[in-house]
Short mmCIF file of C-alpha atoms (C1' of nucleotides) in Angstrom, two decimals:
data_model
loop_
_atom_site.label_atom_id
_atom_site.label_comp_id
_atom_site.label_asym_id
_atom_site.label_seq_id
_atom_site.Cartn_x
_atom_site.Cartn_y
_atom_site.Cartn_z
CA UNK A 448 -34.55 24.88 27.65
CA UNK A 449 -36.11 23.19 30.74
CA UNK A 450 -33.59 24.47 33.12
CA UNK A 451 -33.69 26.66 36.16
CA UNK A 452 -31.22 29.53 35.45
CA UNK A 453 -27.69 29.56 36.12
CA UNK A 454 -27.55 32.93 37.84
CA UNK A 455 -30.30 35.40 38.89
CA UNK A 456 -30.90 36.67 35.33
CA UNK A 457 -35.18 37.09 35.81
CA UNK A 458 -35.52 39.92 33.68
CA UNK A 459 -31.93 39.62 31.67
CA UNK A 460 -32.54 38.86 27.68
CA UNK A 461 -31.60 35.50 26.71
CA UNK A 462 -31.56 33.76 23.34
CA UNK A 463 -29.59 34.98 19.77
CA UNK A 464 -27.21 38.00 20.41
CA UNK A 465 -28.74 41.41 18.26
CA UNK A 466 -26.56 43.48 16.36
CA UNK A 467 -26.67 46.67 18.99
CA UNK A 468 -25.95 44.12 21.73
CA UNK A 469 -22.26 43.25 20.04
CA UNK A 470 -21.47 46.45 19.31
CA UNK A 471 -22.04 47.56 23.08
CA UNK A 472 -19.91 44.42 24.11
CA UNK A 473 -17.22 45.29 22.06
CA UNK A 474 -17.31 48.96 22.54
CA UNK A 475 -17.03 48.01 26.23
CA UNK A 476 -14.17 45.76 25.87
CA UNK A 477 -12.31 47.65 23.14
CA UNK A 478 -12.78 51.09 25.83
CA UNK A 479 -11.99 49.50 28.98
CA UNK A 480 -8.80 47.26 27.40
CA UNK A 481 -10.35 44.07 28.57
CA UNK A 482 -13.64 42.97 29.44
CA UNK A 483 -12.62 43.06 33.05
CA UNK A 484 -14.81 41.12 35.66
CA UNK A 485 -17.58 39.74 34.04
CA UNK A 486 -20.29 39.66 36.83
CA UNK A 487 -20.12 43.49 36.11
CA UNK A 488 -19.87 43.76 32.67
CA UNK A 489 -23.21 43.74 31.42
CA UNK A 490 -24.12 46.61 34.05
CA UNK A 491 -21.46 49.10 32.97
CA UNK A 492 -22.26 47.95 29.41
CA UNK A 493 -25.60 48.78 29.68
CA UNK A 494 -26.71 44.99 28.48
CA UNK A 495 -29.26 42.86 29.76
CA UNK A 496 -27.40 39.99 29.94
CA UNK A 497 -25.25 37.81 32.60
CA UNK A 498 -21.78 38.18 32.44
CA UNK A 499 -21.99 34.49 31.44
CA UNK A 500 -23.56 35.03 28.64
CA UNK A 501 -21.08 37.93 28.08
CA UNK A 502 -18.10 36.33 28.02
CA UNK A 503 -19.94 33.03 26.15
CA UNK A 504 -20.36 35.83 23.25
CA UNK A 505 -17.00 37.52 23.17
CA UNK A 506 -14.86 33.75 23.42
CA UNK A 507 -16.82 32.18 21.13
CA UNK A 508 -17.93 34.96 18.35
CA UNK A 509 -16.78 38.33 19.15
CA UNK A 510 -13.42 37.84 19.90
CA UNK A 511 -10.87 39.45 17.14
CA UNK A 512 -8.77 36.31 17.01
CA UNK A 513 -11.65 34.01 15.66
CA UNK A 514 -10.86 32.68 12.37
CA UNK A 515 -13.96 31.78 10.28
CA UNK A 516 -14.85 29.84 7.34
CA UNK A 517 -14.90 25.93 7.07
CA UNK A 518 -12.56 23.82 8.94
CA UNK A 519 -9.49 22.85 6.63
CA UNK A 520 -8.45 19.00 6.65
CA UNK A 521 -5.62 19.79 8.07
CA UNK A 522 -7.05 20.98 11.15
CA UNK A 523 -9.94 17.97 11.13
CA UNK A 524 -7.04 15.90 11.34
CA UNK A 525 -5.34 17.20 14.37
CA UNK A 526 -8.75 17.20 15.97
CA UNK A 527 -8.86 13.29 15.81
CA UNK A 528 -5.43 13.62 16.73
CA UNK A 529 -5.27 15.24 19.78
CA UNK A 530 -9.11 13.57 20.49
CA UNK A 531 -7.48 10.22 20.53
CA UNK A 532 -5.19 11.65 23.48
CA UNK A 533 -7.05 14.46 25.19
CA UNK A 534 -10.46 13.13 24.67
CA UNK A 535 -13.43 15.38 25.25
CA UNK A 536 -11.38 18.22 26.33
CA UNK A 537 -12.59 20.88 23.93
CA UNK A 538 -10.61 23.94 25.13
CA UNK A 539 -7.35 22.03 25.06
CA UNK A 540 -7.72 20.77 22.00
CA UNK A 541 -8.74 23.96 20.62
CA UNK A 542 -5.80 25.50 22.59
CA UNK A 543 -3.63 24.19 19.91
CA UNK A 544 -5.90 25.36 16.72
CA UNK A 545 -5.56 28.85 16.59
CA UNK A 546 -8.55 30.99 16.15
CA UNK A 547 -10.85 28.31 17.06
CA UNK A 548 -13.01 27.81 19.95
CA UNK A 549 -13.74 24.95 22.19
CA UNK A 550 -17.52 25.37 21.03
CA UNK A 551 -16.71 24.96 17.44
CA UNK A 552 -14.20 22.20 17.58
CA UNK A 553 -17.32 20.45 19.83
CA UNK A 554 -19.92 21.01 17.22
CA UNK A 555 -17.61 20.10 14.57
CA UNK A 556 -16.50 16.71 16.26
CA UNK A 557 -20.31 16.02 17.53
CA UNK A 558 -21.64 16.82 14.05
CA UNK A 559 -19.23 15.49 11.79
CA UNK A 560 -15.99 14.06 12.67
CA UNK A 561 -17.82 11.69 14.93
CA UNK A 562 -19.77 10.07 12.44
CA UNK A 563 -16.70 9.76 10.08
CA UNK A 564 -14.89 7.58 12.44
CA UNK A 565 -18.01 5.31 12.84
CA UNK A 566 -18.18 4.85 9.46
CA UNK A 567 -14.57 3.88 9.44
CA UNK A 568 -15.02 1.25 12.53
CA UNK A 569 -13.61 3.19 14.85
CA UNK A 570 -15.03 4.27 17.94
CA UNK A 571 -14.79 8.13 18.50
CA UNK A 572 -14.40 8.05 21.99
CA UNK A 573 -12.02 5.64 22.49
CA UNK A 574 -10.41 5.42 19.13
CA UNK A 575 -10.68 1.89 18.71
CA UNK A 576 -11.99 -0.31 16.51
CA UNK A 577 -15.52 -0.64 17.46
CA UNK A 578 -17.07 -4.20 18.31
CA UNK A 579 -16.93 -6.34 14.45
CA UNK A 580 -20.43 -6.97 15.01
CA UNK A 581 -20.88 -3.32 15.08
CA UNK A 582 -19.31 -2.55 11.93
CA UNK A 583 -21.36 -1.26 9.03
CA UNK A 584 -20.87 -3.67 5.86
CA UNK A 585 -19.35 -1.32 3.92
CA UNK A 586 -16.72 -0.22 6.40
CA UNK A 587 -12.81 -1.42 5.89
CA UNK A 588 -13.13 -3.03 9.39
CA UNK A 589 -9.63 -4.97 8.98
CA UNK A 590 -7.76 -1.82 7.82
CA UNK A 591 -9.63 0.25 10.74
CA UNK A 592 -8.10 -2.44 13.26
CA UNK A 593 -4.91 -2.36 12.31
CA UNK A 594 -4.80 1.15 12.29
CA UNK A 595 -5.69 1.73 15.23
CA UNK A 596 -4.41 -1.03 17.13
CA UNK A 597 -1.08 0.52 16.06
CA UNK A 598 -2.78 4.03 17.75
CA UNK A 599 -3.12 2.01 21.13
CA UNK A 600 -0.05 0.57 21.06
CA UNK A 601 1.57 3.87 20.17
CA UNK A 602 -0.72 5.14 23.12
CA UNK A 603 -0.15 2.35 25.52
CA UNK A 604 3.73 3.07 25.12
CA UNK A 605 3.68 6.48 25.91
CA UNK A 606 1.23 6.22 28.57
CA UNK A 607 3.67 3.50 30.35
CA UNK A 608 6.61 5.75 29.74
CA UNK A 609 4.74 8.83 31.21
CA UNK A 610 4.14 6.63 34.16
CA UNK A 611 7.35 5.11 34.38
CA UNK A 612 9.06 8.29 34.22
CA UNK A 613 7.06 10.41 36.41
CA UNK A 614 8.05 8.09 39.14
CA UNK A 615 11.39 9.94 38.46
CA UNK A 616 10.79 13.46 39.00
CA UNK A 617 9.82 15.60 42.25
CA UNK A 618 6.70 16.94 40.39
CA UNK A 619 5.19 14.61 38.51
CA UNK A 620 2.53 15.58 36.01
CA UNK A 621 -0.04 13.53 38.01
CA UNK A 622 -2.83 16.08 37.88
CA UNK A 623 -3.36 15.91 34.71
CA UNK A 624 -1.65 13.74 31.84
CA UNK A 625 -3.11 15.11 28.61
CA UNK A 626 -1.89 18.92 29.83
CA UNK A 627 1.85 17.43 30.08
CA UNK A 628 1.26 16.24 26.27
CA UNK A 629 0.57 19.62 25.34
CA UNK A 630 3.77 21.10 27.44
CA UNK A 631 5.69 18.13 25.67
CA UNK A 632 3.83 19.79 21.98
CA UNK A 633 4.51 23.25 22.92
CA UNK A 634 8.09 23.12 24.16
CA UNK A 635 11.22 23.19 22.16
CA UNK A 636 11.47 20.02 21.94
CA UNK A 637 7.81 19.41 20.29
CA UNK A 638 8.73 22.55 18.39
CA UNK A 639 11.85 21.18 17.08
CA UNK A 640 9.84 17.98 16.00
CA UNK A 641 7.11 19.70 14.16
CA UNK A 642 9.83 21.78 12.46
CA UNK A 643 11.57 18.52 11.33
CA UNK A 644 8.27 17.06 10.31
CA UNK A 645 7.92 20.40 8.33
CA UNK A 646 10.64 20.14 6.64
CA UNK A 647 10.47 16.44 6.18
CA UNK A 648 7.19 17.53 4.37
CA UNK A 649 9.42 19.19 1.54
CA UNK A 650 10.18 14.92 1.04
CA UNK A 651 7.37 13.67 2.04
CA UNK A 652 4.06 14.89 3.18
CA UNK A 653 3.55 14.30 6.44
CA UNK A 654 4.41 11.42 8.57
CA UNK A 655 1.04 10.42 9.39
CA UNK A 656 0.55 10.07 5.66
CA UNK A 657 3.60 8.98 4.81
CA UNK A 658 2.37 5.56 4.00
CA UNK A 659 -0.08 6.43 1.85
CA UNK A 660 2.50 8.77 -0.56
CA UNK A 661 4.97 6.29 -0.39
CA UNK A 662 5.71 6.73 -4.28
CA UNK A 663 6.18 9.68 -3.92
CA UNK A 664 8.62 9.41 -1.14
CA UNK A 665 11.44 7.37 -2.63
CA UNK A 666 14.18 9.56 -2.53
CA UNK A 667 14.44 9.73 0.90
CA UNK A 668 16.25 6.45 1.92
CA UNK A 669 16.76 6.67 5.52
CA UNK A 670 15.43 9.16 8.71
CA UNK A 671 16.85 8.76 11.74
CA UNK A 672 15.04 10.92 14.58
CA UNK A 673 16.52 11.25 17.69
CA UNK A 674 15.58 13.90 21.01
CA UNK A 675 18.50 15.09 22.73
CA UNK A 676 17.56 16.43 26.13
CA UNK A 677 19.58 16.60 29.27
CA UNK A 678 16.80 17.88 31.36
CA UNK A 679 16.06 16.16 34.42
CA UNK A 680 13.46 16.76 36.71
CA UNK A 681 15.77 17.82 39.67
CA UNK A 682 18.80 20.62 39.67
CA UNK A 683 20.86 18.18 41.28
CA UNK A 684 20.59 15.30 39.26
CA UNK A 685 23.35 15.20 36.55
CA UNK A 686 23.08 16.06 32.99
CA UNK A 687 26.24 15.20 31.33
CA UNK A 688 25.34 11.60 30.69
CA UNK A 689 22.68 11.85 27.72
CA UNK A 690 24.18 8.57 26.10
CA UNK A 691 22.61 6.78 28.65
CA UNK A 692 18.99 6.74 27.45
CA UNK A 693 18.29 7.16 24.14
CA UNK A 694 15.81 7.62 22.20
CA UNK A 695 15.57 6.44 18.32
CA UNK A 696 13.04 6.45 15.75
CA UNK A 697 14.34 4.95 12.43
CA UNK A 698 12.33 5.06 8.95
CA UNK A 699 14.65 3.53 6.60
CA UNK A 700 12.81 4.12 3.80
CA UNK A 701 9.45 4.80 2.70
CA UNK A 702 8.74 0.98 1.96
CA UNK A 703 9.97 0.14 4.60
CA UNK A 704 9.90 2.20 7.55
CA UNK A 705 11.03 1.35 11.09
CA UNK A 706 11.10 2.25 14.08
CA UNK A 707 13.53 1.39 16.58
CA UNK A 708 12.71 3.15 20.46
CA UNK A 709 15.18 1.92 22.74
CA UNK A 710 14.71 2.41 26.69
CA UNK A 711 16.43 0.48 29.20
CA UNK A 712 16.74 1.05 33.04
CA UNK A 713 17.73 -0.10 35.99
CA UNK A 714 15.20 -2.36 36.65
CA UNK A 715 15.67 -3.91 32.78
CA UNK A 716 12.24 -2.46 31.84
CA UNK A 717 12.28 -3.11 28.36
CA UNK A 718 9.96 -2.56 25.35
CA UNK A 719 9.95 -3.45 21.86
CA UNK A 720 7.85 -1.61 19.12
CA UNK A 721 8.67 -2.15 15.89
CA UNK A 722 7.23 -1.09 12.49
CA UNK A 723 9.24 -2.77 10.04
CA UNK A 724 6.86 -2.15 7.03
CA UNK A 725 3.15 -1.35 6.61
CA UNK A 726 1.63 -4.78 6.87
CA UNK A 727 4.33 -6.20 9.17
CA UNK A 728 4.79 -4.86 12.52
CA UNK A 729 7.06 -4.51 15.38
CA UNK A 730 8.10 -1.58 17.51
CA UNK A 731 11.36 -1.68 19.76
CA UNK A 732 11.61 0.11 22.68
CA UNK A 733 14.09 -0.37 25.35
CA UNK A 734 15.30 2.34 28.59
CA UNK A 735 19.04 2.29 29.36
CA UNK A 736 18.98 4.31 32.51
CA UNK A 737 16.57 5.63 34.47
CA UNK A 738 19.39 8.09 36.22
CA UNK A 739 20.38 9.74 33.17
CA UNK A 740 18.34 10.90 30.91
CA UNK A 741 19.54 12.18 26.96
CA UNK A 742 17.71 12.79 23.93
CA UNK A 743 19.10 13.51 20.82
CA UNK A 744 16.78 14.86 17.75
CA UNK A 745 18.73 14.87 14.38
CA UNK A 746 18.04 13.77 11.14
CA UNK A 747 19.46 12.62 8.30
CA UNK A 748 18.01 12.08 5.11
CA UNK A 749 19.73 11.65 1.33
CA UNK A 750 20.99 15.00 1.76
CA UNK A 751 22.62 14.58 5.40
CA UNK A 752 20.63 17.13 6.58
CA UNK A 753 20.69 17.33 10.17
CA UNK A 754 18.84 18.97 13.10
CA UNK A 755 20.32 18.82 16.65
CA UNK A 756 17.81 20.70 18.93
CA UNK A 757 20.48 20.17 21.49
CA UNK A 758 20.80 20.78 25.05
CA UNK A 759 23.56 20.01 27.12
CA UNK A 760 22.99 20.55 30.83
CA UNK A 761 20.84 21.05 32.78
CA UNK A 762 22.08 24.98 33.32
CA UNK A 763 21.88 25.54 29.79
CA UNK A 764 17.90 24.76 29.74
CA UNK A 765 17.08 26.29 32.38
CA UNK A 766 18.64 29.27 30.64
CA UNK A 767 16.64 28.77 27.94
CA UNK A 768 13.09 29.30 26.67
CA UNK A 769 10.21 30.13 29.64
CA UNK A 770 8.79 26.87 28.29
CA UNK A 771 11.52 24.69 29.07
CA UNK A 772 12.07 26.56 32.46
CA UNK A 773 8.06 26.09 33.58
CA UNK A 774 8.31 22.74 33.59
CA UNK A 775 11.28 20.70 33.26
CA UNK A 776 8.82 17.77 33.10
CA UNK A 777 8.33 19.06 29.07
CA UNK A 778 11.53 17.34 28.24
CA UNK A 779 11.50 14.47 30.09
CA UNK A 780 9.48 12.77 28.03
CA UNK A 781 9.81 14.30 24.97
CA UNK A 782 8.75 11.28 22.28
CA UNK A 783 5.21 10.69 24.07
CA UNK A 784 3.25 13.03 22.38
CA UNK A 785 5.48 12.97 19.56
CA UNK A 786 4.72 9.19 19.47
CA UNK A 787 0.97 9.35 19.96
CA UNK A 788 0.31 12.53 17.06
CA UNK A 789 3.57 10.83 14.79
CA UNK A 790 4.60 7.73 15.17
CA UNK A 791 1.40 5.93 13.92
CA UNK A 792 2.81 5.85 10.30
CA UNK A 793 -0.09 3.69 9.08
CA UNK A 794 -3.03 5.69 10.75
CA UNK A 795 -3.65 7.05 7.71
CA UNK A 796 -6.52 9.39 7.92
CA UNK A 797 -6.76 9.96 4.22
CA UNK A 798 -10.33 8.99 4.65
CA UNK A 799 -10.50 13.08 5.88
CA UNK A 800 -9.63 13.52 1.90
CA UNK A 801 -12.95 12.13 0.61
CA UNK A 802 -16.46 12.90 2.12
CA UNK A 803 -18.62 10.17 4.05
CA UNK A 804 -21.03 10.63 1.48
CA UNK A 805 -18.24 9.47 -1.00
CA UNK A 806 -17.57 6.60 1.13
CA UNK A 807 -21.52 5.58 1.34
CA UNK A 808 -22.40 5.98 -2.42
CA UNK A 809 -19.27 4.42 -3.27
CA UNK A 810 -17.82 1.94 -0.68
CA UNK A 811 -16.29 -0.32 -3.71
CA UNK A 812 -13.40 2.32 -3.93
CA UNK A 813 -12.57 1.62 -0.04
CA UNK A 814 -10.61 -1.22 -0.34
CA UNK A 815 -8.09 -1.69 2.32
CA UNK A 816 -5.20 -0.95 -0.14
CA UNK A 817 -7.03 2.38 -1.64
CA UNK A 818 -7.07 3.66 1.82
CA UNK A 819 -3.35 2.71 2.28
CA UNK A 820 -2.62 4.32 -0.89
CA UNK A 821 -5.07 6.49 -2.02
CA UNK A 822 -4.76 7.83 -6.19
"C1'" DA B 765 -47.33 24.47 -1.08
"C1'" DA B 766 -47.37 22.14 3.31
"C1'" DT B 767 -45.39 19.13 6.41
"C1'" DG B 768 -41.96 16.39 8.65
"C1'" DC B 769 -37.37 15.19 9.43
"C1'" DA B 770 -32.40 15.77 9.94
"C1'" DC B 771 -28.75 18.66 10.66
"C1'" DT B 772 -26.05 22.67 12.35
"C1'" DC B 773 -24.50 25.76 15.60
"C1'" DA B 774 -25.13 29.49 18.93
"C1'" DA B 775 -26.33 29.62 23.45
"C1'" DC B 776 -27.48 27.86 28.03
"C1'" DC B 777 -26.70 25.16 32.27
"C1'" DG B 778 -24.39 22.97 36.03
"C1'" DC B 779 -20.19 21.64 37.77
"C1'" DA B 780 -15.35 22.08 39.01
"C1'" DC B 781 -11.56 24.66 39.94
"C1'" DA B 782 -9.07 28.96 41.10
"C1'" DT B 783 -8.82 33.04 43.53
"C1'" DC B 784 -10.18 36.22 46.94
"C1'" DT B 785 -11.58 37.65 51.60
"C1'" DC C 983 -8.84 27.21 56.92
"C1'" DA C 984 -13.45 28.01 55.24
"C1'" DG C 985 -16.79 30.28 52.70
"C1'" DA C 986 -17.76 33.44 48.86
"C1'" DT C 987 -17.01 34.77 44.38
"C1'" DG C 988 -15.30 34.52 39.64
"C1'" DT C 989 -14.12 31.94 35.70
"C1'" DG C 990 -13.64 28.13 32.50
"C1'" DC C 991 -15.18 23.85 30.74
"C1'" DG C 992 -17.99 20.15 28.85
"C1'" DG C 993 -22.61 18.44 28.04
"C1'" DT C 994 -26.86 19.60 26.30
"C1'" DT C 995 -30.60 22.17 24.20
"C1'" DG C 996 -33.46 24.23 20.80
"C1'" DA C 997 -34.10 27.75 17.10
"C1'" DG C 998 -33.08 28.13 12.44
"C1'" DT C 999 -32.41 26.05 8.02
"C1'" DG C 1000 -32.43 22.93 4.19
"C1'" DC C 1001 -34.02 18.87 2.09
"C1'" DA C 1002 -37.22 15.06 1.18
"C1'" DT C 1003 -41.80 13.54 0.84
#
DNA sequence: AATGCACTCAACCGCACATCT
DNA sequence: CAGATGTGCGGTTGAGTGCAT
């Protein structure tokens, strides 16, 4: 490859793993419990290899966990996802697709999902529209700038709320932004929310294509969505106030659908993002208090089902869960990621549903509405 | 059939960070 | 605290493969 080597491996075997040389890495590994340190695993494996070049093999193939086969859509669209707010960090994003590898997810974005946004107008790296001079002919350029200027705003509002609130806590999550997104995902709290958007699936799809099945949809009038959360970043500061700041994301129907995020603080910062249907939009956001800090989940639907994920002070989280103890940060903020992977109602990525190929031989069928509301 | 091109994906490299001494 | 060592990550490469000419 042109490069000096990593590591003093003159006389090590490089190049395509054989068939004898997995089987003595995972006899090793399976004997030992563990590969141990890797520097001197290929020595008491009795491989000519660097322990690099070890542990690249076991992560990436060897590994029992590794699920094979084709990515589904489903997991091609959490990949954009979680691209549009981790970026180019492979082993995160891969943290959250189980039995896939950073190295896969990266071939599969470079190879693939890459070129799909381009076709679509949308810049893969920043998730934007790309420059309209840019834009292929055939792509829905209009529809791709919408979208994702509803993405950025999404994104711009939870990146000023991260901000704003991590001026609040002892510890803020300053090191590293898109790792407290994936606390926020893997904590109750994001647990609780995928659960409602499971069940809210039963309804409705999914809320990212919730838009696009909105026919389908029209029993379910009205879903309110609220985080309750009386965590606060220090053991001193009170948690009996959760009125105080609220969080609220309102659909009222599937027409229709709104959102309604209300924030207001001490220093009156105030935001407003509103979706009040698909082609007219306006977000509301608004911070009560920056002191007190409640979130309420529920949510009701024609059937008054509700969901109250509810904690009520501060001594009942930190009895709780190991994630909600690790980092009381994971609550604070609880609607950010939820925001950035849900609340984009209209980035529909049912273009995932058809092939690029489709889309090339046949662009006539990728009208703005058909990707709205795809057949 | 031979050749060239495009694509995929396993593997490599260098860097950054964490841990150890 | 500083240097050494180990590990993980992201970018990149190139061998293998399939398809078009």
């Amino acid at each position: 490859m042109g490069r000096s080597p990593c590591c003093d491996n003159r006389g090590l075997k490089r190049g395509p793993w054989s068939a004898e040389e997995d089987e003595a890495l995972l006899n090793y590994i399976n004997k030992n419990n563990g590969h141990g340190s890797w520097r001197s695993l290929p020595k008491l494996a009795g491989l000519l290899r660097c322990g690099k070049s070890c542990r690249l093999r076991w992560t990436n193939y060897l590994r029992p966990d590794i699920k094979r086969g084709p990515f589904t859509k489903d997991e091609e669209k959490l990949i954009i996802q979680l691209h549009g707010i981790l970026g180019n960090r492979w082993a995160a994003i891969a943290s959250q697709l189980p039995g896939r590898t950073d190295n896969e997810i990266k071939n599969l974005w470079n190879t693939h999902l890459k070129k799909r946004l381009l076709l679509m107008g949308i810049d893969p790296q920043t998730h934007n529209p790309v420059d309209s001079n840019c834009l292929t002919s055939t792509a829905p350029a209009s529809l791709a700038t919408r979208h994702m200027a509803q993405w950025e705003s999404a994104r711009l509002e939870a990146e000023a709320r991260l901000s704003r609130e991590s001026s609040l806590f002892s510890q803020p999550p300053e090191k590293s932004e898109p790792d407290y997104f994936l606390r926020l995902w893997n904590s109750e709290v994001g647990e609780a929310f995928r659960n409602l958007t499971t069940v809210d699936k039963s309804a409705c799809p999914s809320p990212m294509s919730q838009a696009s099945s909105s026919t389908k949809c029209g029993s379910v009038s009205a879903v309110t969505i609220e985080v309750g959360n009386t965590l606060t970043g220090s053991s001193t500061m009170a948690g009996d106030q959760n009125e105080d700041m609220e969080e609220k994301i309102c659909q009222t129907n599937t027409e229709d659908v709104g959102h309604n995020i209300c924030q207001t603080n001490t220093e009156d910062v105030g935001y407003k993002i509103c979706q009040t249907n698909t082609e007219d939009l306006e977000y509301k956001s608004c911070q009560t208090n920056t002191e007190d800090m409640g979130y309420k989940i529920f949510q009701s639907n024609t059937e008054d089902v509700e969901y109250k994920p509810w904690q009520l002070n501060t001594e009942d989280v930190m009895a709780g869960s190991d994630s909600s103890c690790s980092n009381d940060l994971e609550d604070s903020s609880d609607t950010a990621l939820q925001l950035l992977l849900n609340f984009p109602i209209n980035n529909d990525m049912s273009f995932l549903e058809d092939n690029v190929d489709d889309y090339a031989a046949t662009p006539a069928r990728w009208t703005p509405n058909s990707f709205i509301c795809p057949l």
